[in-house]
Every structure is written in C-alpha cells, then in structure tokens.
PDB file of N, CA, C and O in Angstrom:
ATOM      1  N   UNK A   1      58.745 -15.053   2.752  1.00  0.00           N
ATOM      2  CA  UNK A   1      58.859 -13.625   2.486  1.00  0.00           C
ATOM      3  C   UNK A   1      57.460 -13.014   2.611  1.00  0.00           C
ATOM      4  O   UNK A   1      56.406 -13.526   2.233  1.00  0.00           O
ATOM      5  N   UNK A   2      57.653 -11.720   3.265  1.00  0.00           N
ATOM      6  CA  UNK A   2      56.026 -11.029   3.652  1.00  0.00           C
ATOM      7  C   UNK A   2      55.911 -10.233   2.363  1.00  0.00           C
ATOM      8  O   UNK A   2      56.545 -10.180   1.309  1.00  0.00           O
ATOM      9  N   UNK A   3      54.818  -9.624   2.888  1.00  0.00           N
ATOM     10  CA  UNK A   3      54.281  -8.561   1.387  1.00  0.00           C
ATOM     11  C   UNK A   3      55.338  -7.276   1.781  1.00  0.00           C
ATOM     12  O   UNK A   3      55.872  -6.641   0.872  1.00  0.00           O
ATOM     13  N   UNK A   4      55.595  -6.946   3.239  1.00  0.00           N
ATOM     14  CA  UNK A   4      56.672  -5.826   3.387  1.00  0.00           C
ATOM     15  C   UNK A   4      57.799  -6.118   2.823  1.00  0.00           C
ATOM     16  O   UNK A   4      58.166  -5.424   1.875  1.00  0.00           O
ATOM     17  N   UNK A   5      58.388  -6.917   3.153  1.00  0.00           N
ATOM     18  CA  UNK A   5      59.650  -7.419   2.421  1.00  0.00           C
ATOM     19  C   UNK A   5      59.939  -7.453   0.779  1.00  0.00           C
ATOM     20  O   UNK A   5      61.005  -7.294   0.185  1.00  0.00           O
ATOM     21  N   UNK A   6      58.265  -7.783   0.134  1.00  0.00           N
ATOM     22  CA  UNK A   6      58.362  -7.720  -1.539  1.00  0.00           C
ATOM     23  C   UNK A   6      58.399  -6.353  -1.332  1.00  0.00           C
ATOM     24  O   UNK A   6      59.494  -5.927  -1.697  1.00  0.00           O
ATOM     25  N   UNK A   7      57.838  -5.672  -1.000  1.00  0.00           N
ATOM     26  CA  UNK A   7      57.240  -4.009  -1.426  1.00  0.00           C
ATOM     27  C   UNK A   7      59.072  -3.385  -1.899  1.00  0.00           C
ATOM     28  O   UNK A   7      59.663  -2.828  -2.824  1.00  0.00           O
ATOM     29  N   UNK A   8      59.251  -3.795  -0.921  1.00  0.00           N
ATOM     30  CA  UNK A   8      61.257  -3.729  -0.293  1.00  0.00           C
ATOM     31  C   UNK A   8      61.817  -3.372  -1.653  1.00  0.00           C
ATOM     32  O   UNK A   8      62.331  -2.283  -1.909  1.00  0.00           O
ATOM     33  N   UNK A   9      61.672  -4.414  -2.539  1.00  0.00           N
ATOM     34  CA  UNK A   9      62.330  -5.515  -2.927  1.00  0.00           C
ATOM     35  C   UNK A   9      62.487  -4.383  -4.436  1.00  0.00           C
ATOM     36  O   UNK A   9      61.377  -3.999  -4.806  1.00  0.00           O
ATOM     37  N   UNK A  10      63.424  -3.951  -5.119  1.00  0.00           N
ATOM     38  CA  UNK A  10      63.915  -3.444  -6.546  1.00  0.00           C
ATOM     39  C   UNK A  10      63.211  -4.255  -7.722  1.00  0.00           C
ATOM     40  O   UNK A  10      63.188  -5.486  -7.712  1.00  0.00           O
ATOM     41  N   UNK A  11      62.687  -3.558  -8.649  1.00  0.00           N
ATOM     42  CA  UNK A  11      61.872  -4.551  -9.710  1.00  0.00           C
ATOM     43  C   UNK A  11      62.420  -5.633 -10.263  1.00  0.00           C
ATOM     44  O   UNK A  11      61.883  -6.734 -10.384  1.00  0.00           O
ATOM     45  N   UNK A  12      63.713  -5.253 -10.669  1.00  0.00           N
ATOM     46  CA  UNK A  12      64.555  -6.564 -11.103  1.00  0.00           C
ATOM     47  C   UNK A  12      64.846  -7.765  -9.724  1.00  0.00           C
ATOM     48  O   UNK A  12      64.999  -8.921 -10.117  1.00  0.00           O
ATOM     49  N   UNK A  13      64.916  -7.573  -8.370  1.00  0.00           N
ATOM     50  CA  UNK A  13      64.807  -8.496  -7.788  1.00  0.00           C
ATOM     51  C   UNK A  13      63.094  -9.018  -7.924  1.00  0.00           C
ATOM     52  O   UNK A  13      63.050 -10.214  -8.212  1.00  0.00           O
ATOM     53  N   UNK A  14      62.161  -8.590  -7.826  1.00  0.00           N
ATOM     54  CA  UNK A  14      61.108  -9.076  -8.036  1.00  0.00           C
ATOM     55  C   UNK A  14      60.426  -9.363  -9.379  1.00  0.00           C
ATOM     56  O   UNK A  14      59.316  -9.894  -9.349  1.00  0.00           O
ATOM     57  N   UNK A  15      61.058  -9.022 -10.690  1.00  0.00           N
ATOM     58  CA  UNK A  15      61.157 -10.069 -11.420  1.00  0.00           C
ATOM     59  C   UNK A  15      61.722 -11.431 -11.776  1.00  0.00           C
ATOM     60  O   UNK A  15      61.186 -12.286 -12.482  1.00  0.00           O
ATOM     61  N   UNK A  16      63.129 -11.494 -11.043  1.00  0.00           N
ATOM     62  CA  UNK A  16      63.655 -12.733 -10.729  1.00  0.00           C
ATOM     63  C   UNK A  16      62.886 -13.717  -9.844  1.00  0.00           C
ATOM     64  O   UNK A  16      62.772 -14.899 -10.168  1.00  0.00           O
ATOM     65  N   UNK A  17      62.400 -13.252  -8.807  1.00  0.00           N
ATOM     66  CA  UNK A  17      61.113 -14.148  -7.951  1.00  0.00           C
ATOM     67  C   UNK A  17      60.359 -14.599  -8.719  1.00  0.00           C
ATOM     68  O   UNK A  17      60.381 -15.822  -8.857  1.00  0.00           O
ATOM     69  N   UNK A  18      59.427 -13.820  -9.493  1.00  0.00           N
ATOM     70  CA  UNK A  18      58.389 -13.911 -10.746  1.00  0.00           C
ATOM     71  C   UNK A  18      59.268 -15.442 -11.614  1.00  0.00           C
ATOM     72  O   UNK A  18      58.679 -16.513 -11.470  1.00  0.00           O
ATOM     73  N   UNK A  19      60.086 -15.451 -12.128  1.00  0.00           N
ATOM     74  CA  UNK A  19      60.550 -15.992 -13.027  1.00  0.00           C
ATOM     75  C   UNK A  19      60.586 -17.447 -12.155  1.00  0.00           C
ATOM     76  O   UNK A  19      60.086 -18.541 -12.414  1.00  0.00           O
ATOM     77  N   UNK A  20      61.385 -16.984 -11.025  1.00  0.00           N
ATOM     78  CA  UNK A  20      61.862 -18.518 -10.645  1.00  0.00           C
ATOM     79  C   UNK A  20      60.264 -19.404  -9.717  1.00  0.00           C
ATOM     80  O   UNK A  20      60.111 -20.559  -9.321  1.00  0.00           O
ATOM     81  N   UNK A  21      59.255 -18.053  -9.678  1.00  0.00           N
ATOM     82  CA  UNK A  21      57.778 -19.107  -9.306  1.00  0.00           C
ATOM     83  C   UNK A  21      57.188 -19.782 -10.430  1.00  0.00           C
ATOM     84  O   UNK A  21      56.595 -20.844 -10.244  1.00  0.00           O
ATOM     85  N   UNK A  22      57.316 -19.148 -11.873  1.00  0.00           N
ATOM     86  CA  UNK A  22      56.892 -19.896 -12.882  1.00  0.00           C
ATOM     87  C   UNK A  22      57.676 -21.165 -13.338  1.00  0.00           C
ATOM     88  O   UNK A  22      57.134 -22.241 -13.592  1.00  0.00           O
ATOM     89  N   UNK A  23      59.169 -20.887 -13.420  1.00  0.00           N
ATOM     90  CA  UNK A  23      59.665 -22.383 -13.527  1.00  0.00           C
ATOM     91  C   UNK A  23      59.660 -22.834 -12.602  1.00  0.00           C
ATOM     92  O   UNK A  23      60.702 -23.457 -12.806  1.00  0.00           O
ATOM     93  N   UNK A  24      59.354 -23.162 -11.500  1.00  0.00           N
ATOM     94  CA  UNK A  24      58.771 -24.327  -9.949  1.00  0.00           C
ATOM     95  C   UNK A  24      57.241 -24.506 -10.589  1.00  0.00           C
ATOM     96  O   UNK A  24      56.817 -25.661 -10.620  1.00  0.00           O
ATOM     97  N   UNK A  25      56.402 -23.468 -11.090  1.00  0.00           N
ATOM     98  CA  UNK A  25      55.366 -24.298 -11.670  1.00  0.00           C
ATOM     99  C   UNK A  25      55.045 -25.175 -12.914  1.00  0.00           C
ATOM    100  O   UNK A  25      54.215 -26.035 -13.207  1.00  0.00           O
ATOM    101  N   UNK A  26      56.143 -24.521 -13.534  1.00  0.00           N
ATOM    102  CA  UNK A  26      56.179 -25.500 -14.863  1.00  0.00           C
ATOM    103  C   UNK A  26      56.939 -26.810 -14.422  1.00  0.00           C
ATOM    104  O   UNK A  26      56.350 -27.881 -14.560  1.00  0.00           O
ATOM    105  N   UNK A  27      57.903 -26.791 -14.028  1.00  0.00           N
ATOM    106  CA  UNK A  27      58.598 -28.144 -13.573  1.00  0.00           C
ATOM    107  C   UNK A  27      57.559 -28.973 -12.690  1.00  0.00           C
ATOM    108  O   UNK A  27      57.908 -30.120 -12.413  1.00  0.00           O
ATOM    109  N   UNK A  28      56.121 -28.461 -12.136  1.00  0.00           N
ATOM    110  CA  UNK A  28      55.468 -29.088 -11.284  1.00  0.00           C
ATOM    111  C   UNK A  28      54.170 -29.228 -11.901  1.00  0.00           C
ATOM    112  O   UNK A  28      53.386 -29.786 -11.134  1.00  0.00           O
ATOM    113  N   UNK A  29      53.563 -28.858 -13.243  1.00  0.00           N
ATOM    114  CA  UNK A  29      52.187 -28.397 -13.435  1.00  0.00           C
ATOM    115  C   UNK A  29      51.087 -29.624 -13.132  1.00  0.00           C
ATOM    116  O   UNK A  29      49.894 -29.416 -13.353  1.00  0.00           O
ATOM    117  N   UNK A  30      51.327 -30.294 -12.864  1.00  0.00           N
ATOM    118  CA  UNK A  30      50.277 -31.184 -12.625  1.00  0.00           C
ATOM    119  C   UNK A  30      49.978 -31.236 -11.115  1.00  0.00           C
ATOM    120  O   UNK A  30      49.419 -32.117 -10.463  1.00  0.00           O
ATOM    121  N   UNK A  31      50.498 -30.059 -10.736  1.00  0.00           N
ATOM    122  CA  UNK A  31      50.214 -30.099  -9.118  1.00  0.00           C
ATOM    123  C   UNK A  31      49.419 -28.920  -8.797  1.00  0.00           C
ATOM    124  O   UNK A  31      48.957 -28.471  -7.748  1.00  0.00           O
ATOM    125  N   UNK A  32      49.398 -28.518 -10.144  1.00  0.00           N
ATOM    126  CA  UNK A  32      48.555 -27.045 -10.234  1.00  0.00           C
ATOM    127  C   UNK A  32      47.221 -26.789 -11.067  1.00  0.00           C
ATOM    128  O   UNK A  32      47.369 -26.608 -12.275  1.00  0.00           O
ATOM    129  N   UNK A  33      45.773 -26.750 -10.472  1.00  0.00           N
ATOM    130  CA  UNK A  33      44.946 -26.597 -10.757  1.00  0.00           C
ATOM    131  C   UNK A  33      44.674 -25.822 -11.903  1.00  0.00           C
ATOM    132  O   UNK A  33      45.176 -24.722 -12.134  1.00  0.00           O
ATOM    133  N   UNK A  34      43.566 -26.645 -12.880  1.00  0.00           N
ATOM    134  CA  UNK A  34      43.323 -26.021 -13.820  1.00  0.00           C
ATOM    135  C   UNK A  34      41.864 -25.529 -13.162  1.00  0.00           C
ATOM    136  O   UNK A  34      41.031 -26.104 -12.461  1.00  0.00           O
ATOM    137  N   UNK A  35      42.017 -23.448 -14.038  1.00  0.00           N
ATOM    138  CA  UNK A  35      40.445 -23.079 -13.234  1.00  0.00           C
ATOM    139  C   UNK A  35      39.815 -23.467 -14.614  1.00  0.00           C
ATOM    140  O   UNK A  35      40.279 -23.522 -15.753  1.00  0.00           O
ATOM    141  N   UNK A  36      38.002 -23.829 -13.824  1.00  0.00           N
ATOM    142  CA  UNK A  36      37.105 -23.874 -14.780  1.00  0.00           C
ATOM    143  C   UNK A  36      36.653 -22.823 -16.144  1.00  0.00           C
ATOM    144  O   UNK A  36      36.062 -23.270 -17.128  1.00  0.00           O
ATOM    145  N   UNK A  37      36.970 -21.663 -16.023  1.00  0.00           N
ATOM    146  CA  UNK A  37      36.960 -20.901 -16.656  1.00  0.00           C
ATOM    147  C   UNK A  37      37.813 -21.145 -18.408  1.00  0.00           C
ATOM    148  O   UNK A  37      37.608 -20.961 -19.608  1.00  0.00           O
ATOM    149  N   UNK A  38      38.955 -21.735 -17.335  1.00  0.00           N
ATOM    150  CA  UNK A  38      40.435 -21.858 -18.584  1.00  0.00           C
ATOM    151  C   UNK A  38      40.317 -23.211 -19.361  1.00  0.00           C
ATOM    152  O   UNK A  38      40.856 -23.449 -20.441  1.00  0.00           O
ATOM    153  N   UNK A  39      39.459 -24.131 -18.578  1.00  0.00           N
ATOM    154  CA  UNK A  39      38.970 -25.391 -19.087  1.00  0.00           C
ATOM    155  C   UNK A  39      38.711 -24.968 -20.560  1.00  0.00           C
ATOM    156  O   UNK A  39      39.223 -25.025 -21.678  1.00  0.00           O
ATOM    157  N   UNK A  40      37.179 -24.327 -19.641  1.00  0.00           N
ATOM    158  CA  UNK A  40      36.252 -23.501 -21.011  1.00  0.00           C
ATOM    159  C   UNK A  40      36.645 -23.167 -21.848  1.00  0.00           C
ATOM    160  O   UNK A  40      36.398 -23.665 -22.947  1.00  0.00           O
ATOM    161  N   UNK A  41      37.407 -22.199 -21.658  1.00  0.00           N
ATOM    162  CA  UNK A  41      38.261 -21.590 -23.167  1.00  0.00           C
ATOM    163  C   UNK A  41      39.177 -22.016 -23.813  1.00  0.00           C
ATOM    164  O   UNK A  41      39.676 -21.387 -24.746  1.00  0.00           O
ATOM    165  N   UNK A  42      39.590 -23.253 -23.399  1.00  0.00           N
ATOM    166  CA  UNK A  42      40.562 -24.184 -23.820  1.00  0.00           C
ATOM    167  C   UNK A  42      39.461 -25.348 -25.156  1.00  0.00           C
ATOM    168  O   UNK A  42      39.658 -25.578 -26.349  1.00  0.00           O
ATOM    169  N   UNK A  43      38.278 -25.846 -24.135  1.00  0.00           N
ATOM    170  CA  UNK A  43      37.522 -26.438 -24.698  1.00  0.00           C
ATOM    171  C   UNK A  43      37.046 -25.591 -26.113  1.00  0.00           C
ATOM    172  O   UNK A  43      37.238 -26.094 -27.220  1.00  0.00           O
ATOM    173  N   UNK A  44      36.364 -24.167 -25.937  1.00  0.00           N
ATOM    174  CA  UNK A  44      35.777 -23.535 -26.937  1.00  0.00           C
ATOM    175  C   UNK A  44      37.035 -23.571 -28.124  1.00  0.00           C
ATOM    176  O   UNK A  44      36.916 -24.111 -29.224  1.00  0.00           O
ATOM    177  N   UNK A  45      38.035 -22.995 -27.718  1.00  0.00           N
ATOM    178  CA  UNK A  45      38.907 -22.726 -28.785  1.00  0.00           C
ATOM    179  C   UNK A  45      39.836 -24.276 -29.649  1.00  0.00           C
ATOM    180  O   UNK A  45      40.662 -24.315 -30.561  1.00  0.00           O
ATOM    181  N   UNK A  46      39.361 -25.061 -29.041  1.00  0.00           N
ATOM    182  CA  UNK A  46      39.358 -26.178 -29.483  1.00  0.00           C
ATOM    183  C   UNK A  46      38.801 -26.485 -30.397  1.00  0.00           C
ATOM    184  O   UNK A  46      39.392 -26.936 -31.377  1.00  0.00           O
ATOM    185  N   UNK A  47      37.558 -26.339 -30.353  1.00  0.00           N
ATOM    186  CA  UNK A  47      36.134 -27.039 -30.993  1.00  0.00           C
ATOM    187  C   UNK A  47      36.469 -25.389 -32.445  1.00  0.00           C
ATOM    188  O   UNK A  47      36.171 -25.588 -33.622  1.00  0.00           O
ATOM    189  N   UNK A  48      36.814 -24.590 -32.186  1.00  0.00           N
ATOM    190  CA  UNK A  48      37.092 -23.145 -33.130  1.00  0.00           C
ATOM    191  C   UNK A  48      37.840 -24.050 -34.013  1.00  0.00           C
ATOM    192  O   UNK A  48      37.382 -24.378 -35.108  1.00  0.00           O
ATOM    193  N   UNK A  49      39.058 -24.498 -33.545  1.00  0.00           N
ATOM    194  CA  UNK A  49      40.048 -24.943 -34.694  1.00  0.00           C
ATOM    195  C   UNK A  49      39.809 -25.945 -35.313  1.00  0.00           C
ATOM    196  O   UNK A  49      40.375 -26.190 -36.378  1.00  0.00           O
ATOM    197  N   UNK A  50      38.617 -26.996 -34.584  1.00  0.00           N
ATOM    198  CA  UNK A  50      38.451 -28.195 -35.638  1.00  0.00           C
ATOM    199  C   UNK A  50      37.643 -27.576 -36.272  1.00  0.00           C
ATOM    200  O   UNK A  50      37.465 -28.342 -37.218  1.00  0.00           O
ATOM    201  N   UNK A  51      36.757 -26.387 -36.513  1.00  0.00           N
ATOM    202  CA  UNK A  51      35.743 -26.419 -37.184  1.00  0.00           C
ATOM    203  C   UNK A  51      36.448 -25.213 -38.249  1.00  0.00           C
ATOM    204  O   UNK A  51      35.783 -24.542 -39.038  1.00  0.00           O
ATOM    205  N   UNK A  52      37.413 -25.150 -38.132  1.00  0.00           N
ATOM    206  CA  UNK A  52      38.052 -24.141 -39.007  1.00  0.00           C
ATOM    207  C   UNK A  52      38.020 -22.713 -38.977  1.00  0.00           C
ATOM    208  O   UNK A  52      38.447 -21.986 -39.873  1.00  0.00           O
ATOM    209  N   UNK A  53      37.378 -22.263 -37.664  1.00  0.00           N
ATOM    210  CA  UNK A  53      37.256 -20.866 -37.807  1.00  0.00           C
ATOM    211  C   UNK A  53      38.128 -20.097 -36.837  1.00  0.00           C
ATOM    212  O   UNK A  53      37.695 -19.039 -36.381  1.00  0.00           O
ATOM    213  N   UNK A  54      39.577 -20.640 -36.410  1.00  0.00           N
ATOM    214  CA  UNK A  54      40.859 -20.343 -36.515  1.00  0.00           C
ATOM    215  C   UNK A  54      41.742 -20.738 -36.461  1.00  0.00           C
ATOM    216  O   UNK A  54      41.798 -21.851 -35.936  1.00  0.00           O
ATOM    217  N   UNK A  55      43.087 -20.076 -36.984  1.00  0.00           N
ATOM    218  CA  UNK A  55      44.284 -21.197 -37.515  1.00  0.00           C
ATOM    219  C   UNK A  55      45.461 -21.143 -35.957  1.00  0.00           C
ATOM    220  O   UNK A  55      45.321 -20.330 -35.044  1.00  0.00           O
ATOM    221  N   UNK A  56      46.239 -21.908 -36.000  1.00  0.00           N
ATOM    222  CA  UNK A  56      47.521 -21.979 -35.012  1.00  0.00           C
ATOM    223  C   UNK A  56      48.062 -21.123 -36.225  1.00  0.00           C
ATOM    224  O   UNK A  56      47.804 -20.897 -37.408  1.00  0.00           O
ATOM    225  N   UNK A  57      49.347 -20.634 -34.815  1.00  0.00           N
ATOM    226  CA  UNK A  57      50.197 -19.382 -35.435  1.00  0.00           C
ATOM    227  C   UNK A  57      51.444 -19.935 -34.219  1.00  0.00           C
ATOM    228  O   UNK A  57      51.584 -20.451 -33.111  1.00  0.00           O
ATOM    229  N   UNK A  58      52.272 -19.294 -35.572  1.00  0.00           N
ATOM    230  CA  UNK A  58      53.490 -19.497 -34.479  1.00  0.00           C
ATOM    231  C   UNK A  58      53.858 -18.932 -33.384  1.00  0.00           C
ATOM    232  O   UNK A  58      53.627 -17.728 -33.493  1.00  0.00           O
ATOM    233  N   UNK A  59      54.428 -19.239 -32.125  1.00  0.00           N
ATOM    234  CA  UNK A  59      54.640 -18.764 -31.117  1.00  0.00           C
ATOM    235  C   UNK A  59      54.691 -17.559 -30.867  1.00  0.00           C
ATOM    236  O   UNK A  59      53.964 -16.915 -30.110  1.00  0.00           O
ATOM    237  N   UNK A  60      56.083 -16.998 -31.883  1.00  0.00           N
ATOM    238  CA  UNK A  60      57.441 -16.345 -31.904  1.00  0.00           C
ATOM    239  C   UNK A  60      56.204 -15.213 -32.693  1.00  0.00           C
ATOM    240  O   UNK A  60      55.876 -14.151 -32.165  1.00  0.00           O
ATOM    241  N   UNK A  61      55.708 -15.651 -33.874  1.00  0.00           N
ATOM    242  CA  UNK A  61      54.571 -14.682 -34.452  1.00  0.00           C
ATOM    243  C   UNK A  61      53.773 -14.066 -33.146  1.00  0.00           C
ATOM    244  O   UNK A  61      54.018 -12.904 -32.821  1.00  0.00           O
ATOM    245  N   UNK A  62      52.899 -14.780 -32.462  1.00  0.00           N
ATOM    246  CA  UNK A  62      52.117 -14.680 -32.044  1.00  0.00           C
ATOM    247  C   UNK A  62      52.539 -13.350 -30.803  1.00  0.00           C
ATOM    248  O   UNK A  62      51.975 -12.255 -30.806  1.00  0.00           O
ATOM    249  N   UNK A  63      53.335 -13.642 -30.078  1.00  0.00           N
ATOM    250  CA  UNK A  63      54.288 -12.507 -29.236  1.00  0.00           C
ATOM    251  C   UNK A  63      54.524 -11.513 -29.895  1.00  0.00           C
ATOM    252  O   UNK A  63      54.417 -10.433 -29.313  1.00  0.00           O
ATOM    253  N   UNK A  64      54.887 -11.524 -31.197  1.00  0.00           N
ATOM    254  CA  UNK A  64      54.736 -10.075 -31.777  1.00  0.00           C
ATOM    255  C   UNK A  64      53.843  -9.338 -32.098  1.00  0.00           C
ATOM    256  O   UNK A  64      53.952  -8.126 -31.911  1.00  0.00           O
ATOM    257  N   UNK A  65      52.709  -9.901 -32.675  1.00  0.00           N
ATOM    258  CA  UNK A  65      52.008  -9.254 -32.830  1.00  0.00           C
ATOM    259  C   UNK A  65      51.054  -8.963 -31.369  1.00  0.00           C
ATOM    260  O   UNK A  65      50.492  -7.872 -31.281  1.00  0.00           O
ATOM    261  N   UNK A  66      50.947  -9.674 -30.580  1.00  0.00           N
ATOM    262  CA  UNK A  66      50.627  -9.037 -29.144  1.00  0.00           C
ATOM    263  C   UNK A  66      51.085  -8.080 -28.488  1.00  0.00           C
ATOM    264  O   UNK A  66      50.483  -7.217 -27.848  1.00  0.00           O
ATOM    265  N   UNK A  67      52.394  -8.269 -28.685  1.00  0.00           N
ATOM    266  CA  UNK A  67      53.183  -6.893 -28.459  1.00  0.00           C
ATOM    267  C   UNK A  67      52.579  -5.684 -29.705  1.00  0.00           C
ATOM    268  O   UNK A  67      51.955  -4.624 -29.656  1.00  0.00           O
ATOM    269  N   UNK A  68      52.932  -6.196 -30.345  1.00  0.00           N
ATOM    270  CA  UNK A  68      52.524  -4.581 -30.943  1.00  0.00           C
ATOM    271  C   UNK A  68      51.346  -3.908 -30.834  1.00  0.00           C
ATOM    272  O   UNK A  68      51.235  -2.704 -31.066  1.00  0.00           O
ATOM    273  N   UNK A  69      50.438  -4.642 -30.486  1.00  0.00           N
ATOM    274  CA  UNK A  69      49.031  -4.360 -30.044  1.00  0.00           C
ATOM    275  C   UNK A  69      48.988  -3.821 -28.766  1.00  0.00           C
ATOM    276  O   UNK A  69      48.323  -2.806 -28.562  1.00  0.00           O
ATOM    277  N   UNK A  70      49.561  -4.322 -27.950  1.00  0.00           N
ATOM    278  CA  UNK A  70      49.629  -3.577 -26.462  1.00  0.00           C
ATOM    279  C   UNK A  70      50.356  -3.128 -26.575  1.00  0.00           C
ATOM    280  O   UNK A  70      51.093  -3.464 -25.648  1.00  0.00           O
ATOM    281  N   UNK A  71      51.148  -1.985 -27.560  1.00  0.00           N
ATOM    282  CA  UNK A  71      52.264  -1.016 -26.907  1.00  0.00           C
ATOM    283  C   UNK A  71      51.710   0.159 -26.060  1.00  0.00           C
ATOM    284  O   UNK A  71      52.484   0.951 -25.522  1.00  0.00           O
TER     285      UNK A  71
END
C-alpha cells in the first residue's frame, strides 16, 4: 500500500492498519530493534526504582491518569 492509497483510506480503516501493525510487532518483538535512546531510559528508570525515587503503578491507573492530563 502507497502513501496515496493511506491518504484514501477513512480513519477507522487506518486505525485498523495501525492496530493490526502493532500486533505483527508484538507477536514478533524480538525482530524489532531496540533504539538507544529507549535503552537509556529504560536503564535510567530502572536504576530510579531500585533507588526508590519512583514507585510502579498500575497499568489501568496509569492510562488514566495520562489521559486526564492530555485532555
């Protein structure tokens, strides 16, 4: 599919694309590069939680209150 063809394409068909490229990458992730950047911040926020200066939160929490922040 070209970029003319997405442009085409009704939002709800091109959120269904969206959806079905993320589960082909999740069903595949080890075929998919981690960038250095995300390492990093994976690493930093790591080393945050052993040292106690932040907690895990639940998922389901965590989506909400993101949402409500970006409304």
């Amino acid at each position: 599919m070209i970029s003319a063809e997405l442009r085409q394409l009704p939002a709800t068909e091109k959120l269904k694309l969206i959806e079905a490229l993320w589960d082909d990458l999740l069903d595949n992730e080890n075929d998919v590069p981690a960038l250095p950047w995300h390492q990093e911040e994976l690493q930093r926020t790591e080393v945050a939680y052993a040292a106690g200066d932040v907690e895990a939160v639940d998922w389901r929490q965590a989506k909400k209150a993101l949402r409500s922040r970006f409304k």
